[in-house]
GROMACS .gro file of N, CA and C in nm:
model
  486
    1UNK      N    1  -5.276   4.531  -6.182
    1UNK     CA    2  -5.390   4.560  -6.268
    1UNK      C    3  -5.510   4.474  -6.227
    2UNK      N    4  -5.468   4.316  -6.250
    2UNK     CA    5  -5.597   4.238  -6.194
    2UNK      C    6  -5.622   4.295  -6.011
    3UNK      N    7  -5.605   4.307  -5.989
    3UNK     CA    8  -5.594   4.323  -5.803
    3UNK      C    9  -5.723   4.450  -5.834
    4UNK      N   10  -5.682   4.554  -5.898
    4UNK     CA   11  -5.856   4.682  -5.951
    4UNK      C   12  -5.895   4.663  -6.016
    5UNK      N   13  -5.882   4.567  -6.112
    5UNK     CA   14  -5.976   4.612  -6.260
    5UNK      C   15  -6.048   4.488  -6.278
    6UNK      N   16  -6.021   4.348  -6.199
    6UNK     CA   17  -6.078   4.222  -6.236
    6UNK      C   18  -6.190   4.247  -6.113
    7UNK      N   19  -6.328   4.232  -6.206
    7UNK     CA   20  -6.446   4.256  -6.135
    7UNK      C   21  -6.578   4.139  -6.167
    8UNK      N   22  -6.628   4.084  -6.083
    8UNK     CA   23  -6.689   4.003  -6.116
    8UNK      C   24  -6.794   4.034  -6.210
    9UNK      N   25  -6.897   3.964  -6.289
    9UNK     CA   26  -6.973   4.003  -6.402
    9UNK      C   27  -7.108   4.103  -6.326
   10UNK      N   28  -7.113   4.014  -6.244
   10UNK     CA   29  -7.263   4.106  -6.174
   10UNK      C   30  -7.219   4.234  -6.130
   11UNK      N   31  -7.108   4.318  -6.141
   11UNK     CA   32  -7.013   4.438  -6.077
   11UNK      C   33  -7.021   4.536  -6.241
   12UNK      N   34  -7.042   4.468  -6.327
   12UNK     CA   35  -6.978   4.533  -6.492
   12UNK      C   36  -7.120   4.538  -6.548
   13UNK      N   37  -7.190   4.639  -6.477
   13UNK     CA   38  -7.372   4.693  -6.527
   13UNK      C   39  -7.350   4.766  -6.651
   14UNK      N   40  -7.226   4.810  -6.709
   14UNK     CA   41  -7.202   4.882  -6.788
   14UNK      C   42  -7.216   4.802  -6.902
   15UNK      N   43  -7.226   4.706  -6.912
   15UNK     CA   44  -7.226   4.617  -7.050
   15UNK      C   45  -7.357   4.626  -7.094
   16UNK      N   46  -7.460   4.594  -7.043
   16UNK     CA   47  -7.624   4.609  -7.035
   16UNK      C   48  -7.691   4.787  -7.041
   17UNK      N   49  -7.612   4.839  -7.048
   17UNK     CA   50  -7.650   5.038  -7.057
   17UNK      C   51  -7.626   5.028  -7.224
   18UNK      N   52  -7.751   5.144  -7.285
   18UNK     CA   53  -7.716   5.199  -7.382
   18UNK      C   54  -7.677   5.280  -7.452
   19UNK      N   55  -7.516   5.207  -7.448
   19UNK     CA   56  -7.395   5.326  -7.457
   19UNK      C   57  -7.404   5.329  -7.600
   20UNK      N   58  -7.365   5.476  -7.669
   20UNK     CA   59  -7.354   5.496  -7.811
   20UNK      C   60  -7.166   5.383  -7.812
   21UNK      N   61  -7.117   5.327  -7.959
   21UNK     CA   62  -7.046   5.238  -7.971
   21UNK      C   63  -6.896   5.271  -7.961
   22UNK      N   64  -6.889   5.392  -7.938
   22UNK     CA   65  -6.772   5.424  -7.939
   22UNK      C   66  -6.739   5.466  -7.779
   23UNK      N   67  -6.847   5.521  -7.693
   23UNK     CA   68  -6.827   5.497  -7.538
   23UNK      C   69  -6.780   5.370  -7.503
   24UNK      N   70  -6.876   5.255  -7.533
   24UNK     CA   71  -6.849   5.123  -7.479
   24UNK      C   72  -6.687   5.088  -7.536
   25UNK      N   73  -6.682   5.069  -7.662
   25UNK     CA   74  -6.545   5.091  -7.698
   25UNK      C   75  -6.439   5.119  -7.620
   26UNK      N   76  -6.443   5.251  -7.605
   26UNK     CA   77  -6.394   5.345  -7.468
   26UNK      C   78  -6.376   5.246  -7.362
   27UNK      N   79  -6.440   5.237  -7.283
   27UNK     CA   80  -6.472   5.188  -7.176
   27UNK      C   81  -6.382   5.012  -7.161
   28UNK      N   82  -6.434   4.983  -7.288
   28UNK     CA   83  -6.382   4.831  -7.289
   28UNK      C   84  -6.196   4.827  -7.300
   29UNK      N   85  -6.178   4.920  -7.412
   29UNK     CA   86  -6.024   4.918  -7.386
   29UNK      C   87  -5.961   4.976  -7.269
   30UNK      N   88  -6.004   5.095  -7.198
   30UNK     CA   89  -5.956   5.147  -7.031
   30UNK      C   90  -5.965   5.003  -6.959
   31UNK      N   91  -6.092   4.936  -6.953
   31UNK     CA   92  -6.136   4.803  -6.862
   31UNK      C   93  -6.003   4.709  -6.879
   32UNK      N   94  -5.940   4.651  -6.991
   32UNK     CA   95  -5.896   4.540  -7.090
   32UNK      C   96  -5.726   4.565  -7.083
   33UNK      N   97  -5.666   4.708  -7.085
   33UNK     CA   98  -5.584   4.768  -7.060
   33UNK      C   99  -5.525   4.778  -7.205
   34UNK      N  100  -5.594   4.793  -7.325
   34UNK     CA  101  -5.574   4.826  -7.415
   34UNK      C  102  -5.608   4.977  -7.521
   35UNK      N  103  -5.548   5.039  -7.385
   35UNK     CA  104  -5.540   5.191  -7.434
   35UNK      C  105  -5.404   5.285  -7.413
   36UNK      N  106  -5.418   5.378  -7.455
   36UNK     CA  107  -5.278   5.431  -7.457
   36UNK      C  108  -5.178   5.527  -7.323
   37UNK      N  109  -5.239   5.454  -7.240
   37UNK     CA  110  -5.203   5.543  -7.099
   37UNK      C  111  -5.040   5.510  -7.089
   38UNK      N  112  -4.958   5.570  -7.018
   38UNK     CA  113  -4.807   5.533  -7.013
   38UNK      C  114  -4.740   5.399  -6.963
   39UNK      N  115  -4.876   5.343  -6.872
   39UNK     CA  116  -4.802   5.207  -6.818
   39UNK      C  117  -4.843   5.116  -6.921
   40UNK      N  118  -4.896   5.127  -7.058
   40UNK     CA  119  -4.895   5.028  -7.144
   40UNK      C  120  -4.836   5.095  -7.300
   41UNK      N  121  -4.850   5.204  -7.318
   41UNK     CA  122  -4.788   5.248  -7.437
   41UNK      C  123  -4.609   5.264  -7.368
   42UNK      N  124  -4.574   5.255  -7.275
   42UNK     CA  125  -4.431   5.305  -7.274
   42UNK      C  126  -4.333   5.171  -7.244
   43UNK      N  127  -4.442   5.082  -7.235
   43UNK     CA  128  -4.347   4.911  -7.187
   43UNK      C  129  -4.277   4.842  -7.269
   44UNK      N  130  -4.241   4.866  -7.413
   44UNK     CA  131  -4.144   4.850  -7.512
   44UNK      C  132  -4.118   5.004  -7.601
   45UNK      N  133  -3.972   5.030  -7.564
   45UNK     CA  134  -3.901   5.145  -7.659
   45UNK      C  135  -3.827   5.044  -7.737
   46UNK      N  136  -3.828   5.090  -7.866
   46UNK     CA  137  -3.746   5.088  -8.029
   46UNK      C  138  -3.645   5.156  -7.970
   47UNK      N  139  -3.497   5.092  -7.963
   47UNK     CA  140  -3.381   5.176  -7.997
   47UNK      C  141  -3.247   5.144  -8.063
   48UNK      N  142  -3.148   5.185  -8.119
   48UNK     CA  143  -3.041   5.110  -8.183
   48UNK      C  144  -3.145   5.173  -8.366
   49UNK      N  145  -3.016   5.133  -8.445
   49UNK     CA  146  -3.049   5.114  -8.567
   49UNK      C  147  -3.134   4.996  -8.631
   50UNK      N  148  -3.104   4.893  -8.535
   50UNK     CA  149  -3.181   4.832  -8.600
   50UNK      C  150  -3.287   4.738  -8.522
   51UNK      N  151  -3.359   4.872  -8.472
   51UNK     CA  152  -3.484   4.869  -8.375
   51UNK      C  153  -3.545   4.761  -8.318
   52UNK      N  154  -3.411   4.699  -8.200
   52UNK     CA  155  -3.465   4.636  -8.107
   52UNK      C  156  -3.546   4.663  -8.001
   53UNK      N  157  -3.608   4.613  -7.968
   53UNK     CA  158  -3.720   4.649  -7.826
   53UNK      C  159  -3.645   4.634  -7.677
   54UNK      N  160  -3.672   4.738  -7.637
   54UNK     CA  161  -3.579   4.725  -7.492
   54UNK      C  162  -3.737   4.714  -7.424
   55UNK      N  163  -3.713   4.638  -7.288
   55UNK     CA  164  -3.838   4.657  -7.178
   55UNK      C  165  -3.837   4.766  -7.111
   56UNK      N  166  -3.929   4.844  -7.034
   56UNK     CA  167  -3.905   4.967  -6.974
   56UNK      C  168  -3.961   4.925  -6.811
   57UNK      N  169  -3.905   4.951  -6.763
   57UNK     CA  170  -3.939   4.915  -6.577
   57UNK      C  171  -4.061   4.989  -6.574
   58UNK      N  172  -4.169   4.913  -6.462
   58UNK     CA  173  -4.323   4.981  -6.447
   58UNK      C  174  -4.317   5.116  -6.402
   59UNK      N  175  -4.181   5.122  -6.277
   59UNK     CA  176  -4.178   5.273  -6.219
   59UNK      C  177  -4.151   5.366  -6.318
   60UNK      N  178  -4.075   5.322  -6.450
   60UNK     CA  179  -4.025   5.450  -6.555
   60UNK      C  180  -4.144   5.492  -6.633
   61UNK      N  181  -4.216   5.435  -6.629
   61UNK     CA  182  -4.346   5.480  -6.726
   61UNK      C  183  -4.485   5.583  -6.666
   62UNK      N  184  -4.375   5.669  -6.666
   62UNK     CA  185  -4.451   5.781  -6.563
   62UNK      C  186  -4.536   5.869  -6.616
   63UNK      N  187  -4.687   5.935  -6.552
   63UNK     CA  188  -4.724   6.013  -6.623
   63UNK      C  189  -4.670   6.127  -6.683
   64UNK      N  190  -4.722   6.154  -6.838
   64UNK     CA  191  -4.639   6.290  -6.883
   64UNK      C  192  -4.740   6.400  -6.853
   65UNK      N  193  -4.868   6.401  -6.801
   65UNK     CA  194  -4.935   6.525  -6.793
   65UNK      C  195  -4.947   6.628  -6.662
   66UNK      N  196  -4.931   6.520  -6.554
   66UNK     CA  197  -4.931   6.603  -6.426
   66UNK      C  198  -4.765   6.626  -6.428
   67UNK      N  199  -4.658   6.563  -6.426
   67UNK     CA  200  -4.527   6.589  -6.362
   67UNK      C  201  -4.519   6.543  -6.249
   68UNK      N  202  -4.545   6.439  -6.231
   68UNK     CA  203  -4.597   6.399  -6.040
   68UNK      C  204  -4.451   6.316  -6.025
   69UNK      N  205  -4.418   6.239  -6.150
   69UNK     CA  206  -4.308   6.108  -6.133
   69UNK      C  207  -4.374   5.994  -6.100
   70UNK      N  208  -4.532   5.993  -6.103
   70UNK     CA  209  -4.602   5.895  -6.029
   70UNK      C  210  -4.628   5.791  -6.131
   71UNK      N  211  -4.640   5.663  -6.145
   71UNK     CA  212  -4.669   5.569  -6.248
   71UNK      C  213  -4.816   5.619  -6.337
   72UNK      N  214  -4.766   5.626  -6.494
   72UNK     CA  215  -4.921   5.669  -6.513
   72UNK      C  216  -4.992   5.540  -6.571
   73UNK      N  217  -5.021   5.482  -6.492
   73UNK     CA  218  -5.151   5.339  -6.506
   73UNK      C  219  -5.306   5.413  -6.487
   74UNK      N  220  -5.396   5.308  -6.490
   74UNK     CA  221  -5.560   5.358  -6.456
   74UNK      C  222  -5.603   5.433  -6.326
   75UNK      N  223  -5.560   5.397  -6.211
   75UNK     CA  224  -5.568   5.384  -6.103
   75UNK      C  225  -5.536   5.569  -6.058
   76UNK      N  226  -5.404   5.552  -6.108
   76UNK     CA  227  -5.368   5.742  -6.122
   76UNK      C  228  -5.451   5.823  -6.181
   77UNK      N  229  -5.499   5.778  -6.278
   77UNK     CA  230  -5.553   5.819  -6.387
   77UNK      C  231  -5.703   5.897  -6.355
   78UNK      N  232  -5.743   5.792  -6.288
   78UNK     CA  233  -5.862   5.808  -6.227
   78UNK      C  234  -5.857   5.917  -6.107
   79UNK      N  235  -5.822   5.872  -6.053
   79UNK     CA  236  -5.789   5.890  -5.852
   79UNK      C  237  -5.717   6.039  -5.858
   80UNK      N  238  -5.553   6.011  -5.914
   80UNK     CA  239  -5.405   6.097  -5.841
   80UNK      C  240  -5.411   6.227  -5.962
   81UNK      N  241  -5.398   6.182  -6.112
   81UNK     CA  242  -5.352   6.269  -6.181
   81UNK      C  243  -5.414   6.425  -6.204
   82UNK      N  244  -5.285   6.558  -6.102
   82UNK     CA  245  -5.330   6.635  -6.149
   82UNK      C  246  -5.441   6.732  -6.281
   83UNK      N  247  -5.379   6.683  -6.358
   83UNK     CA  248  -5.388   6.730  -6.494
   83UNK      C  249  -5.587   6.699  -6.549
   84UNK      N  250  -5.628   6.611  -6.450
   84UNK     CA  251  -5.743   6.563  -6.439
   84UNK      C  252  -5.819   6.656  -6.341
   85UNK      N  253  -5.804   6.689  -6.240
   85UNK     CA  254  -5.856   6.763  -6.127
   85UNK      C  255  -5.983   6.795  -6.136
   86UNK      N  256  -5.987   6.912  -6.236
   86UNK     CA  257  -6.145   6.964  -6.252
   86UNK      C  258  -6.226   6.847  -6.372
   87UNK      N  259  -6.192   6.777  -6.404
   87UNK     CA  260  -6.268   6.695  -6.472
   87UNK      C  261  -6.317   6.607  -6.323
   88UNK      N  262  -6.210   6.551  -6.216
   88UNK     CA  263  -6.294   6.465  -6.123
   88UNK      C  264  -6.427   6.577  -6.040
   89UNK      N  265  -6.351   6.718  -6.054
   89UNK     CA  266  -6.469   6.805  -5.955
   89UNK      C  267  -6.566   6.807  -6.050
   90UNK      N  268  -6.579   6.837  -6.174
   90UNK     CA  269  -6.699   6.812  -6.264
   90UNK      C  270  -6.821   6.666  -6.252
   91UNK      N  271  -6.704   6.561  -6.233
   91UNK     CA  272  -6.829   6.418  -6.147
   91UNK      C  273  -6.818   6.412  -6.038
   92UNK      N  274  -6.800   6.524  -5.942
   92UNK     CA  275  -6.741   6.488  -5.805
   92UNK      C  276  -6.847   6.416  -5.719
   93UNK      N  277  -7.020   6.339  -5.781
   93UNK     CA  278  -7.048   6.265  -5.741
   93UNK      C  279  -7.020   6.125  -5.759
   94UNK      N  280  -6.884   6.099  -5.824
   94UNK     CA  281  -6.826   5.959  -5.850
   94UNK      C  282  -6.733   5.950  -5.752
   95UNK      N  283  -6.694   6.049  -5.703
   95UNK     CA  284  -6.601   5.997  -5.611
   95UNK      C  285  -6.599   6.021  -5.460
   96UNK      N  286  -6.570   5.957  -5.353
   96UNK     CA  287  -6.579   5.963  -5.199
   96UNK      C  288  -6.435   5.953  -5.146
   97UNK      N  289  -6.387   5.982  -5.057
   97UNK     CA  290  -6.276   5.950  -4.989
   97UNK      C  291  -6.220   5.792  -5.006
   98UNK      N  292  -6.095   5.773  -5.001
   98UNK     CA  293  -6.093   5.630  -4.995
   98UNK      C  294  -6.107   5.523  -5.076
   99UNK      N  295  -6.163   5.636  -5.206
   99UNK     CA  296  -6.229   5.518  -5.293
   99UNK      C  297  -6.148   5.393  -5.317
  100UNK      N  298  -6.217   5.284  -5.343
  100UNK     CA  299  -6.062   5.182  -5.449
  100UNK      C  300  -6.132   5.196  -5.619
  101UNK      N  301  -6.029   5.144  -5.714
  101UNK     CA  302  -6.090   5.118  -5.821
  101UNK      C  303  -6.203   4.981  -5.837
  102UNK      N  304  -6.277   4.912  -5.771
  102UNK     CA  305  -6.328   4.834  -5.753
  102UNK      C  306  -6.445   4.886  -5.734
  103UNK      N  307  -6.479   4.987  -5.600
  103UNK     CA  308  -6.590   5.057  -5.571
  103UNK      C  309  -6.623   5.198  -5.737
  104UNK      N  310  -6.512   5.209  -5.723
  104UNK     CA  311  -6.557   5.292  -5.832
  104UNK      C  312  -6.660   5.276  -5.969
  105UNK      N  313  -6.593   5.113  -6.031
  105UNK     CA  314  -6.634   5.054  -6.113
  105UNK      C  315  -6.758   4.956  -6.069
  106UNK      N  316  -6.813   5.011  -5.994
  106UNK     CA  317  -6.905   4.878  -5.931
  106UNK      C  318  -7.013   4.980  -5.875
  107UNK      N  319  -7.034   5.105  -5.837
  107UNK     CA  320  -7.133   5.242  -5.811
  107UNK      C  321  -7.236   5.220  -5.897
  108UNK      N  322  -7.349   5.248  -5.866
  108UNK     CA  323  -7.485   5.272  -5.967
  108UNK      C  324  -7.498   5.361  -6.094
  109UNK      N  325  -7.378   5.449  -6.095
  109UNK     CA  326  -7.430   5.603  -6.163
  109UNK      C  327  -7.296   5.528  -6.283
  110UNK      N  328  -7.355   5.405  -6.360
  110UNK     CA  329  -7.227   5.344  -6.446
  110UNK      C  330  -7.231   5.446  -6.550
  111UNK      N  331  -7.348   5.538  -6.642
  111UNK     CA  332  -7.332   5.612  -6.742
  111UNK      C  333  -7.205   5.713  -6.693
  112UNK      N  334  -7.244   5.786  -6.560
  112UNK     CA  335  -7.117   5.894  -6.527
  112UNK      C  336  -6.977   5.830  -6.537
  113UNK      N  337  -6.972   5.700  -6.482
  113UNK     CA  338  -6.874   5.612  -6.483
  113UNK      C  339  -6.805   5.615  -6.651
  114UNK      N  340  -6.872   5.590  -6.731
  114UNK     CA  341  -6.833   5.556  -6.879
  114UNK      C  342  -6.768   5.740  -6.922
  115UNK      N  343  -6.899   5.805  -6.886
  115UNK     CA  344  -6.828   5.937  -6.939
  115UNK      C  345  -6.747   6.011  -6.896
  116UNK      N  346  -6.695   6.006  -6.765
  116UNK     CA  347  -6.563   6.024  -6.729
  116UNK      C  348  -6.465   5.947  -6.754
  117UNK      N  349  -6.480   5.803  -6.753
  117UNK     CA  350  -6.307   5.787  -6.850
  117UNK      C  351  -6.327   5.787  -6.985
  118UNK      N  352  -6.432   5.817  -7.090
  118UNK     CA  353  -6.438   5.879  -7.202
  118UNK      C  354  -6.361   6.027  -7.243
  119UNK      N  355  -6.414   6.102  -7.112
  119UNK     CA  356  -6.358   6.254  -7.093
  119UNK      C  357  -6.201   6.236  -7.057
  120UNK      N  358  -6.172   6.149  -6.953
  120UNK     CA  359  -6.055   6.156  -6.901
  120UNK      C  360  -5.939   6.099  -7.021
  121UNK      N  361  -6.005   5.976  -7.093
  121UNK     CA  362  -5.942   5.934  -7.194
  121UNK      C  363  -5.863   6.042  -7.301
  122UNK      N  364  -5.993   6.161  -7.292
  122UNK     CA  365  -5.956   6.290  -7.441
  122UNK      C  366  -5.923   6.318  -7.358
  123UNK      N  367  -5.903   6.423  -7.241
  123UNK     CA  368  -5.845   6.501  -7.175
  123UNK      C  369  -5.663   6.484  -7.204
  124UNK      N  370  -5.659   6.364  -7.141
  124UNK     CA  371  -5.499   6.285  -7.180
  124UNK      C  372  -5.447   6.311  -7.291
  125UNK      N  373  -5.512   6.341  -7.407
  125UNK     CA  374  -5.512   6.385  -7.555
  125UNK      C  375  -5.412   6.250  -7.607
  126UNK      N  376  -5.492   6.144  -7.608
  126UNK     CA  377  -5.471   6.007  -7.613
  126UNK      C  378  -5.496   6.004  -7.800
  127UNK      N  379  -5.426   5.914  -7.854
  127UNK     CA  380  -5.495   5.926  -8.005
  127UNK      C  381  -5.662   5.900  -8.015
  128UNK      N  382  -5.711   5.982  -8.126
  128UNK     CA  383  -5.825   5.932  -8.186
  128UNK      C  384  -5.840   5.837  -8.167
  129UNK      N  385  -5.791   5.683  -8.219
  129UNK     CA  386  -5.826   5.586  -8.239
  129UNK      C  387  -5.889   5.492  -8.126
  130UNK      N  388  -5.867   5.583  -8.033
  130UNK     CA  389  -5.908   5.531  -7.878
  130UNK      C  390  -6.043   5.516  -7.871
  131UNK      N  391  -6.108   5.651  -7.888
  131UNK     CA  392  -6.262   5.658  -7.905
  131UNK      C  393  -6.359   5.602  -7.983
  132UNK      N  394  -6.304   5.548  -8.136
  132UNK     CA  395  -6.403   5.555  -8.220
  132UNK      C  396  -6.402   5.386  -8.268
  133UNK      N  397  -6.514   5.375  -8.312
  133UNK     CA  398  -6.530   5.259  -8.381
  133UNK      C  399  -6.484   5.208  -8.517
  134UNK      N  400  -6.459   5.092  -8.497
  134UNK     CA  401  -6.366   4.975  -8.649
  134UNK      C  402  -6.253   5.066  -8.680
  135UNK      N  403  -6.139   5.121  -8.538
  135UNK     CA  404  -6.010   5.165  -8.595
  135UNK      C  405  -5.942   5.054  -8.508
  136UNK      N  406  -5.812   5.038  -8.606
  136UNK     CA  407  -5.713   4.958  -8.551
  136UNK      C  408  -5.687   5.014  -8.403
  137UNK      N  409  -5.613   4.961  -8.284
  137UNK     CA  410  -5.596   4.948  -8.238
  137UNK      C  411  -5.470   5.009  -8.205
  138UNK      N  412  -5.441   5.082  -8.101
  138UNK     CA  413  -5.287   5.186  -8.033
  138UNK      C  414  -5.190   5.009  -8.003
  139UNK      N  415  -5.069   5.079  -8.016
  139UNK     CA  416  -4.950   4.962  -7.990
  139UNK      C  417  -4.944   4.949  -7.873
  140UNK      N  418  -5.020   4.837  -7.826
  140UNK     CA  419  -5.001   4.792  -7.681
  140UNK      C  420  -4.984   4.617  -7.621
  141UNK      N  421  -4.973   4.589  -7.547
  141UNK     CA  422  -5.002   4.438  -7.515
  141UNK      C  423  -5.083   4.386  -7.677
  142UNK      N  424  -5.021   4.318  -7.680
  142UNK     CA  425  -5.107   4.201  -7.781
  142UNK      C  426  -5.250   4.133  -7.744
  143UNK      N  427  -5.213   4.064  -7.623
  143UNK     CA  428  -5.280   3.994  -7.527
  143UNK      C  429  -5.440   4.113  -7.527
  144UNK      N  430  -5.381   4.201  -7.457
  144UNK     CA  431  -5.504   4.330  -7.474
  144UNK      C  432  -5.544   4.327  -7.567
  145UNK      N  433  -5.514   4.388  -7.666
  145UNK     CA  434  -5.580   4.372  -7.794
  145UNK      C  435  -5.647   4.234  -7.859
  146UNK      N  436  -5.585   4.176  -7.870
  146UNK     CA  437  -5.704   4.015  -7.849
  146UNK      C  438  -5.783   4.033  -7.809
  147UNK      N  439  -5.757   4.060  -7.667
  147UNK     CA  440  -5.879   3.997  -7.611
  147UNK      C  441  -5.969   4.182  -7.609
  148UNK      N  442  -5.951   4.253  -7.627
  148UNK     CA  443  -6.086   4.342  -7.653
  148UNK      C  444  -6.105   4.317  -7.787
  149UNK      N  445  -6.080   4.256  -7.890
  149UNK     CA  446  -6.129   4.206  -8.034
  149UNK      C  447  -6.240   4.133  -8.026
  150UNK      N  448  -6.240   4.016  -7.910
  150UNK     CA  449  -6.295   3.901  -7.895
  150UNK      C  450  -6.421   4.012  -7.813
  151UNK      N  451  -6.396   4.069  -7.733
  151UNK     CA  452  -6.524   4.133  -7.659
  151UNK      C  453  -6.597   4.269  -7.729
  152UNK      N  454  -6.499   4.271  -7.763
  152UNK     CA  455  -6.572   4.409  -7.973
  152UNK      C  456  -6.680   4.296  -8.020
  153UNK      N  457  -6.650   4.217  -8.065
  153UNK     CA  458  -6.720   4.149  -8.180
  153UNK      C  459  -6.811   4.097  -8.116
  154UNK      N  460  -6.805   4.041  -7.961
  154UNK     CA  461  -6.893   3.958  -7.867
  154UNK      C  462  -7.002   4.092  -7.877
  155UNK      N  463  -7.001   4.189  -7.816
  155UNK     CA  464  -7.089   4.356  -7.749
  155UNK      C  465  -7.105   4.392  -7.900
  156UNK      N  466  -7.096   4.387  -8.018
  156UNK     CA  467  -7.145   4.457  -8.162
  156UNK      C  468  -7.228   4.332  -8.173
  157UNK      N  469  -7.234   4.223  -8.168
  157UNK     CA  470  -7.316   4.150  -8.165
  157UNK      C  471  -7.435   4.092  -8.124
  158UNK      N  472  -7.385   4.088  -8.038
  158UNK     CA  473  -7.535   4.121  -7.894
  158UNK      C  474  -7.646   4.240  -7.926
  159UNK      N  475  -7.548   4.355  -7.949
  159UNK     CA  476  -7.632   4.460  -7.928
  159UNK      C  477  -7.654   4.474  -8.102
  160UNK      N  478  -7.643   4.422  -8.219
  160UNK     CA  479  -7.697   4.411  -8.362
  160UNK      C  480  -7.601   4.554  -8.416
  161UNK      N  481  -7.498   4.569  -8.343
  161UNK     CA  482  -7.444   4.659  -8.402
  161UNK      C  483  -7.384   4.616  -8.565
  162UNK      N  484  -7.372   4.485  -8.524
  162UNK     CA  485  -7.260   4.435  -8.634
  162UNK      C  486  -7.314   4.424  -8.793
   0.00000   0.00000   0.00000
C-alpha cells in the first residue's frame, strides 16, 4: 500500500481544489485505505457461534466484481478491474500505458482524478456511507479510520466547513 499510495505533500494538489465535501471525503478514505474495497473490508471474517475473528490471507480477498481471482486492493481498482473498463475509457485522459499509482495520483487533471475514484467508488456499489459526509465509517482498519478522522476534522476546518 505505502510503496503507491504514500506521496509526498507537494504530489497531493488535491487537498487545495474545491472539492464539494463529500468528493474530498471520497478521495481521503480511497487515499487512507479506509474504504470498503475487498483488501480491507475482507481482512477479518466473524465465524463460530461465538464470533471470533479469523484473519483472511491478502491473496483471498479477491475482487467480487470482475471474477479475475485478482486481489481487489486500489491499485486493481484503478488500473486491472474489468468491471471498471468503460468508466477508465470515459477518463481515458487519466491514463497512459505503464502507468504506476504514484504517476496517477500526482497528474495535473487532480479534479478528473477525484471524480473517477468517486465514480469508481459507486460503480463498485460500495455502501453509501462511503460518499457522504458526518457518516460513521465502513468496518475497516481502525488505524484507517483514525487517522482519516484526524484529516476529516483537519480539511472541514481549514476549509470552514466545520
Amino acid at each position: 500500500y505505502a510503496h503507491y499510495m504514500l506521496l509526498p505533500d507537494s504530489s497531493r494538489p488535491y487537498y487545495r481544489l474545491h472539492l464539494q465535501p463529500h468528493m474530498l471525503e471520497c478521495m481521503l478514505r480511497f487515499r487512507l485505505g479506509a474504504h470498503c474495497l475487498p483488501i480491507t473490508e475482507d481482512k477479518w471474517r466473524v465465524v463460530g457461534r461465538n464470533g471470533r475473528k479469523v484473519y483472511i490471507p491478502r491473496a483471498r480477498r479477491i475482487c467480487r466484481k470482475c471474477n479475475s481471482g485478482i486481489v481487489g486492493d486500489e491499485k486493481h481498482m484503478v488500473f486491472e478491474c474489468a468491471f471498471l473498463h468503460d468508466l477508465r475509457t470515459q477518463f481515458a485522459h487519466l491514463f497512459f500505458p505503464d502507468m504506476s499509482m504514484k504517476e496517477f495520483f500526482s497528474q495535473s487533471d487532480q479534479h478528473g482524478v477525484v471524480r473517477f475514484i468517486y465514480a469508481a467508488l459507486y460503480r463498485m456499489q460500495l455502501p453509501w456511507e462511503l460518499c457522504l459526509v458526518h457518516v460513521v465509517p465502513c468496518q475497516t482498519n481502525p488505524f484507517s479510520v483514525l487517522m482519516f478522522s484526524v484529516f476529516w476534522c483537519a480539511i472541514t476546518a481549514c476549509a470552514g466547513w466545520a
